[in-house]
Amino acid sequence: EADIYQTPRYLVIGTGKKITLECSQTMGHDKMYWYQQDPGMELHLIHYSYGVNSTEKGDLSSESTVSRIRTEHFPLTLESARPSHTSQYLCASSEWGGRANYGYTFGSGTRLTVV
Amino acid sequence: SQQGEEDPQALSIQEGENATMNCSYKTSINNLQWYRQNSGRGLVHLILIRSNEREKHSGRLRVTLDTSKKSSSLLITASRAADTASYFCATDKGGGNKLTFGTGTQLKVEL
């Protein structure tokens, strides 16, 4: 089973609330990512990190923010949730170069519904 | 726009048949990867093929890569009901292992 954990699994929250989606991995991976998956299945990269104190925005503009204070932890925060934020959020991690396999390990995802 | 597009969008076959999914992409890549997703869960890495490789096997999976056509295919042989899932290709253009995912193929294997 994957060693990357996302909580909560499901979240229903009211408009305007602040939320934090948690993501932790125990593999010591330097690289971590957040993807947003819409109902049509496409995945869009919204944030990534190459290590502690490194965060970058992805290809899809997002109102969320991330932090990377510890290698194993990469939380995503929405300061004021809106119905347009309703989606599935997937966290992933991968090893830094030098190895043959650069595949990602994904968490189980957080399905967020903003009402 | 998405780097990868997959074809078909949905595929329904009988158990024991082979399933073939195709992926096309637009720019040069460092490697291409295939992932599987069960019913809205997280994705699972299946196989990675590098730009200098043409074919790769893993169990019942066979992946081909044609960089001149910017396309890849995933073949699942002797499919099982448990193979029912969505399958995604993802491309790595290099420079940091950021993956761009395709639109996915929904595979249904019926008994």
mmCIF file of C-alpha atoms in Angstrom:
data_model
loop_
_atom_site.group_PDB
_atom_site.id
_atom_site.type_symbol
_atom_site.label_atom_id
_atom_site.label_comp_id
_atom_site.label_asym_id
_atom_site.label_seq_id
_atom_site.Cartn_x
_atom_site.Cartn_y
_atom_site.Cartn_z
ATOM 1 C CA GLU A 1 0.000 0.000 0.000
ATOM 2 C CA ALA A 2 1.158 3.550 -0.748
ATOM 3 C CA ASP A 3 3.105 5.311 1.999
ATOM 4 C CA ILE A 4 1.475 8.632 1.359
ATOM 5 C CA TYR A 5 -1.535 9.705 3.339
ATOM 6 C CA GLN A 6 -4.172 12.297 2.716
ATOM 7 C CA THR A 7 -6.736 13.505 5.201
ATOM 8 C CA PRO A 8 -9.608 13.985 5.259
ATOM 9 C CA ARG A 9 -10.877 11.529 2.658
ATOM 10 C CA TYR A 10 -14.109 13.497 2.200
ATOM 11 C CA LEU A 11 -14.914 17.060 3.266
ATOM 12 C CA VAL A 12 -18.131 19.034 2.902
ATOM 13 C CA ILE A 13 -17.773 22.612 3.996
ATOM 14 C CA GLY A 14 -19.598 25.909 3.737
ATOM 15 C CA THR A 15 -18.603 28.824 1.537
ATOM 16 C CA GLY A 16 -16.073 31.177 3.095
ATOM 17 C CA LYS A 17 -14.511 28.648 5.442
ATOM 18 C CA LYS A 18 -10.770 28.148 5.675
ATOM 19 C CA ILE A 19 -9.621 24.591 5.077
ATOM 20 C CA THR A 20 -6.366 22.689 5.082
ATOM 21 C CA LEU A 21 -5.916 19.415 3.236
ATOM 22 C CA GLU A 22 -3.201 17.290 4.773
ATOM 23 C CA CYS A 23 -0.637 15.206 2.906
ATOM 24 C CA SER A 24 2.181 13.227 4.509
ATOM 25 C CA GLN A 25 4.636 10.689 3.116
ATOM 26 C CA THR A 26 7.005 8.353 4.905
ATOM 27 C CA MET A 27 9.299 7.545 1.981
ATOM 28 C CA GLY A 28 11.680 10.473 2.395
ATOM 29 C CA HIS A 29 10.851 11.767 -1.085
ATOM 30 C CA ASP A 30 12.072 15.258 -1.849
ATOM 31 C CA LYS A 31 9.501 16.021 -4.523
ATOM 32 C CA MET A 32 5.833 16.462 -3.715
ATOM 33 C CA TYR A 33 2.882 17.560 -5.829
ATOM 34 C CA TRP A 34 -0.765 18.568 -5.632
ATOM 35 C CA TYR A 35 -3.096 17.780 -8.508
ATOM 36 C CA GLN A 36 -6.721 18.791 -8.938
ATOM 37 C CA GLN A 37 -8.929 16.304 -10.746
ATOM 38 C CA ASP A 38 -12.196 17.457 -12.256
ATOM 39 C CA PRO A 39 -15.249 15.265 -12.901
ATOM 40 C CA GLY A 40 -14.112 14.716 -16.491
ATOM 41 C CA MET A 41 -11.046 12.947 -15.066
ATOM 42 C CA GLU A 42 -8.330 15.356 -16.228
ATOM 43 C CA LEU A 43 -5.611 15.991 -13.664
ATOM 44 C CA HIS A 44 -4.115 19.468 -13.385
ATOM 45 C CA LEU A 45 -0.918 20.277 -11.482
ATOM 46 C CA ILE A 46 -1.615 23.132 -9.062
ATOM 47 C CA HIS A 47 1.458 23.104 -6.771
ATOM 48 C CA TYR A 48 4.762 21.305 -6.415
ATOM 49 C CA SER A 49 7.799 21.296 -4.181
ATOM 50 C CA TYR A 50 11.347 20.082 -4.705
ATOM 51 C CA GLY A 51 12.200 20.048 -1.030
ATOM 52 C CA VAL A 52 11.947 21.880 2.267
ATOM 53 C CA ASN A 53 11.127 25.578 1.836
ATOM 54 C CA SER A 54 10.600 25.073 -1.907
ATOM 55 C CA THR A 55 7.121 25.636 -3.376
ATOM 56 C CA GLU A 56 6.075 26.476 -6.913
ATOM 57 C CA LYS A 57 2.767 27.061 -8.664
ATOM 58 C CA GLY A 58 1.714 24.505 -11.237
ATOM 59 C CA ASP A 59 0.149 24.754 -14.654
ATOM 60 C CA LEU A 60 -3.371 25.435 -13.404
ATOM 61 C CA SER A 61 -3.939 28.652 -11.523
ATOM 62 C CA SER A 62 -5.272 27.964 -8.061
ATOM 63 C CA GLU A 63 -6.347 30.138 -5.166
ATOM 64 C CA SER A 64 -4.867 27.623 -2.764
ATOM 65 C CA THR A 65 -1.478 27.898 -1.080
ATOM 66 C CA VAL A 66 0.996 25.273 0.110
ATOM 67 C CA SER A 67 3.894 25.050 2.515
ATOM 68 C CA ARG A 68 6.824 22.647 2.926
ATOM 69 C CA ILE A 69 8.370 23.049 6.335
ATOM 70 C CA ARG A 70 9.190 19.369 6.751
ATOM 71 C CA THR A 71 10.180 16.852 4.069
ATOM 72 C CA GLU A 72 7.304 14.533 4.874
ATOM 73 C CA HIS A 73 4.498 17.121 5.057
ATOM 74 C CA PHE A 74 2.929 19.157 2.228
ATOM 75 C CA PRO A 75 -0.391 20.693 3.297
ATOM 76 C CA LEU A 76 -2.674 22.655 0.984
ATOM 77 C CA THR A 77 -4.749 25.555 2.323
ATOM 78 C CA LEU A 78 -7.759 27.403 0.976
ATOM 79 C CA GLU A 79 -8.302 30.655 2.894
ATOM 80 C CA SER A 80 -11.908 31.075 1.770
ATOM 81 C CA ALA A 81 -13.577 28.100 0.147
ATOM 82 C CA ARG A 82 -15.993 28.634 -2.752
ATOM 83 C CA PRO A 83 -18.246 26.221 -4.685
ATOM 84 C CA SER A 84 -15.808 26.492 -7.634
ATOM 85 C CA HIS A 85 -13.215 24.752 -5.411
ATOM 86 C CA THR A 86 -15.323 21.597 -5.358
ATOM 87 C CA SER A 87 -13.075 18.883 -6.767
ATOM 88 C CA GLN A 88 -10.865 15.919 -5.938
ATOM 89 C CA TYR A 89 -7.397 16.878 -4.699
ATOM 90 C CA LEU A 90 -4.589 14.350 -5.145
ATOM 91 C CA CYS A 91 -1.211 14.537 -3.444
ATOM 92 C CA ALA A 92 1.819 12.695 -4.821
ATOM 93 C CA SER A 93 5.524 12.326 -4.180
ATOM 94 C CA SER A 94 8.551 11.095 -6.093
ATOM 95 C CA GLU A 95 12.251 10.589 -5.643
ATOM 96 C CA TRP A 96 14.782 13.143 -6.799
ATOM 97 C CA GLY A 97 16.890 12.128 -9.837
ATOM 98 C CA GLY A 98 19.569 9.532 -10.156
ATOM 99 C CA ARG A 99 17.244 6.560 -9.945
ATOM 100 C CA ALA A 100 15.767 4.568 -12.791
ATOM 101 C CA ASN A 101 12.155 4.967 -11.721
ATOM 102 C CA TYR A 102 10.689 8.414 -11.390
ATOM 103 C CA GLY A 103 7.138 7.233 -10.962
ATOM 104 C CA TYR A 104 4.866 9.069 -8.598
ATOM 105 C CA THR A 105 3.285 7.592 -5.510
ATOM 106 C CA PHE A 106 -0.189 9.008 -4.985
ATOM 107 C CA GLY A 107 -2.341 9.354 -1.915
ATOM 108 C CA SER A 108 -5.988 8.274 -1.962
ATOM 109 C CA GLY A 109 -7.183 11.832 -2.485
ATOM 110 C CA THR A 110 -9.484 14.282 -0.718
ATOM 111 C CA ARG A 111 -12.889 14.852 -2.252
ATOM 112 C CA LEU A 112 -13.875 18.411 -1.364
ATOM 113 C CA THR A 113 -17.412 19.750 -1.697
ATOM 114 C CA VAL A 114 -18.089 23.395 -0.961
ATOM 115 C CA VAL A 115 -21.750 24.233 -0.434
ATOM 116 C CA SER B 1 -4.062 22.365 -23.256
ATOM 117 C CA GLN B 2 -3.270 18.893 -22.067
ATOM 118 C CA GLN B 3 0.026 17.407 -23.179
ATOM 119 C CA GLY B 4 -1.532 13.968 -23.529
ATOM 120 C CA GLU B 5 -4.742 12.825 -25.060
ATOM 121 C CA GLU B 6 -5.942 9.286 -24.872
ATOM 122 C CA ASP B 7 -7.968 7.188 -27.171
ATOM 123 C CA PRO B 8 -10.481 5.720 -26.742
ATOM 124 C CA GLN B 9 -12.181 7.662 -23.936
ATOM 125 C CA ALA B 10 -13.970 4.487 -22.886
ATOM 126 C CA LEU B 11 -13.498 0.821 -23.701
ATOM 127 C CA SER B 12 -15.631 -2.170 -22.781
ATOM 128 C CA ILE B 13 -14.361 -5.706 -23.353
ATOM 129 C CA GLN B 14 -14.962 -9.259 -22.185
ATOM 130 C CA GLU B 15 -12.730 -10.959 -19.671
ATOM 131 C CA GLY B 16 -9.850 -12.715 -21.401
ATOM 132 C CA GLU B 17 -9.669 -10.251 -24.287
ATOM 133 C CA ASN B 18 -6.813 -7.810 -24.811
ATOM 134 C CA ALA B 19 -7.272 -4.099 -24.172
ATOM 135 C CA THR B 20 -5.321 -1.458 -26.070
ATOM 136 C CA MET B 21 -5.212 2.202 -25.129
ATOM 137 C CA ASN B 22 -3.397 4.928 -27.024
ATOM 138 C CA CYS B 23 -1.847 8.178 -25.920
ATOM 139 C CA SER B 24 -0.696 11.084 -28.065
ATOM 140 C CA TYR B 25 1.355 14.018 -26.881
ATOM 141 C CA LYS B 26 2.595 17.270 -28.316
ATOM 142 C CA THR B 27 6.142 18.101 -27.235
ATOM 143 C CA SER B 28 9.401 16.226 -26.772
ATOM 144 C CA ILE B 29 9.571 14.118 -23.658
ATOM 145 C CA ASN B 30 12.102 12.607 -21.292
ATOM 146 C CA ASN B 31 9.859 9.671 -20.418
ATOM 147 C CA LEU B 32 6.235 8.590 -20.544
ATOM 148 C CA GLN B 33 4.409 6.809 -17.754
ATOM 149 C CA TRP B 34 1.135 4.931 -17.399
ATOM 150 C CA TYR B 35 -1.039 5.020 -14.309
ATOM 151 C CA ARG B 36 -4.204 3.308 -13.187
ATOM 152 C CA GLN B 37 -6.986 4.799 -11.072
ATOM 153 C CA ASN B 38 -9.716 2.764 -9.428
ATOM 154 C CA SER B 39 -13.045 4.522 -8.963
ATOM 155 C CA GLY B 40 -11.900 7.987 -7.883
ATOM 156 C CA ARG B 41 -9.052 6.788 -5.684
ATOM 157 C CA GLY B 42 -5.397 7.760 -6.039
ATOM 158 C CA LEU B 43 -3.407 6.783 -9.093
ATOM 159 C CA VAL B 44 -1.062 3.809 -9.120
ATOM 160 C CA HIS B 45 2.111 3.856 -11.193
ATOM 161 C CA LEU B 46 2.191 0.978 -13.700
ATOM 162 C CA ILE B 47 5.163 1.417 -15.990
ATOM 163 C CA LEU B 48 7.674 3.993 -17.233
ATOM 164 C CA ILE B 49 9.242 4.075 -20.673
ATOM 165 C CA ARG B 50 12.117 6.386 -21.515
ATOM 166 C CA SER B 51 12.387 8.363 -24.724
ATOM 167 C CA ASN B 52 15.186 6.115 -26.023
ATOM 168 C CA GLU B 53 13.141 2.944 -25.472
ATOM 169 C CA ARG B 54 10.605 1.548 -27.913
ATOM 170 C CA GLU B 55 8.923 -1.201 -25.944
ATOM 171 C CA LYS B 56 8.646 -2.325 -22.357
ATOM 172 C CA HIS B 57 6.907 -5.202 -20.612
ATOM 173 C CA SER B 58 5.682 -5.727 -17.086
ATOM 174 C CA GLY B 59 3.612 -8.828 -16.408
ATOM 175 C CA ARG B 60 0.489 -8.580 -18.601
ATOM 176 C CA LEU B 61 1.335 -5.012 -19.602
ATOM 177 C CA ARG B 62 3.116 -4.030 -22.778
ATOM 178 C CA VAL B 63 3.932 -0.414 -23.545
ATOM 179 C CA THR B 64 5.251 0.946 -26.811
ATOM 180 C CA LEU B 65 6.595 4.395 -27.560
ATOM 181 C CA ASP B 66 6.966 6.030 -30.954
ATOM 182 C CA THR B 67 8.683 9.383 -30.473
ATOM 183 C CA SER B 68 8.488 10.200 -34.185
ATOM 184 C CA LYS B 69 4.695 10.043 -33.986
ATOM 185 C CA LYS B 70 4.585 11.326 -30.409
ATOM 186 C CA SER B 71 2.428 8.430 -29.358
ATOM 187 C CA SER B 72 2.360 5.510 -26.962
ATOM 188 C CA SER B 73 0.144 2.513 -26.459
ATOM 189 C CA LEU B 74 -0.667 0.356 -23.449
ATOM 190 C CA LEU B 75 -1.706 -3.222 -24.062
ATOM 191 C CA ILE B 76 -3.237 -5.298 -21.289
ATOM 192 C CA THR B 77 -3.322 -8.950 -22.271
ATOM 193 C CA ALA B 78 -5.818 -11.531 -21.010
ATOM 194 C CA SER B 79 -7.836 -8.896 -19.185
ATOM 195 C CA ARG B 80 -9.611 -9.610 -15.918
ATOM 196 C CA ALA B 81 -12.601 -7.984 -14.249
ATOM 197 C CA ALA B 82 -10.156 -6.558 -11.696
ATOM 198 C CA ASP B 83 -8.508 -4.543 -14.509
ATOM 199 C CA THR B 84 -11.628 -2.352 -14.640
ATOM 200 C CA ALA B 85 -10.304 1.136 -13.942
ATOM 201 C CA SER B 86 -9.266 4.393 -15.581
ATOM 202 C CA TYR B 87 -5.862 4.456 -17.235
ATOM 203 C CA PHE B 88 -3.799 7.605 -17.703
ATOM 204 C CA CYS B 89 -0.654 8.350 -19.612
ATOM 205 C CA ALA B 90 1.640 11.034 -18.234
ATOM 206 C CA THR B 91 4.564 12.749 -19.889
ATOM 207 C CA ASP B 92 7.726 14.104 -18.306
ATOM 208 C CA LYS B 93 9.329 16.805 -20.418
ATOM 209 C CA GLY B 94 12.418 16.822 -18.232
ATOM 210 C CA GLY B 95 13.735 19.529 -15.958
ATOM 211 C CA GLY B 96 12.267 18.369 -12.718
ATOM 212 C CA ASN B 97 10.026 15.327 -13.055
ATOM 213 C CA LYS B 98 6.784 17.277 -13.378
ATOM 214 C CA LEU B 99 4.204 15.089 -15.042
ATOM 215 C CA THR B 100 1.448 16.233 -17.365
ATOM 216 C CA PHE B 101 -1.441 13.785 -17.461
ATOM 217 C CA GLY B 102 -3.635 12.767 -20.336
ATOM 218 C CA THR B 103 -7.399 12.701 -20.339
ATOM 219 C CA GLY B 104 -7.675 9.031 -19.400
ATOM 220 C CA THR B 105 -9.352 5.926 -20.786
ATOM 221 C CA GLN B 106 -12.095 4.232 -18.808
ATOM 222 C CA LEU B 107 -11.748 0.471 -19.174
ATOM 223 C CA LYS B 108 -14.540 -1.881 -18.216
ATOM 224 C CA VAL B 109 -13.880 -5.610 -18.270
ATOM 225 C CA GLU B 110 -17.032 -7.669 -18.107
ATOM 226 C CA LEU B 111 -17.355 -11.254 -16.977
#
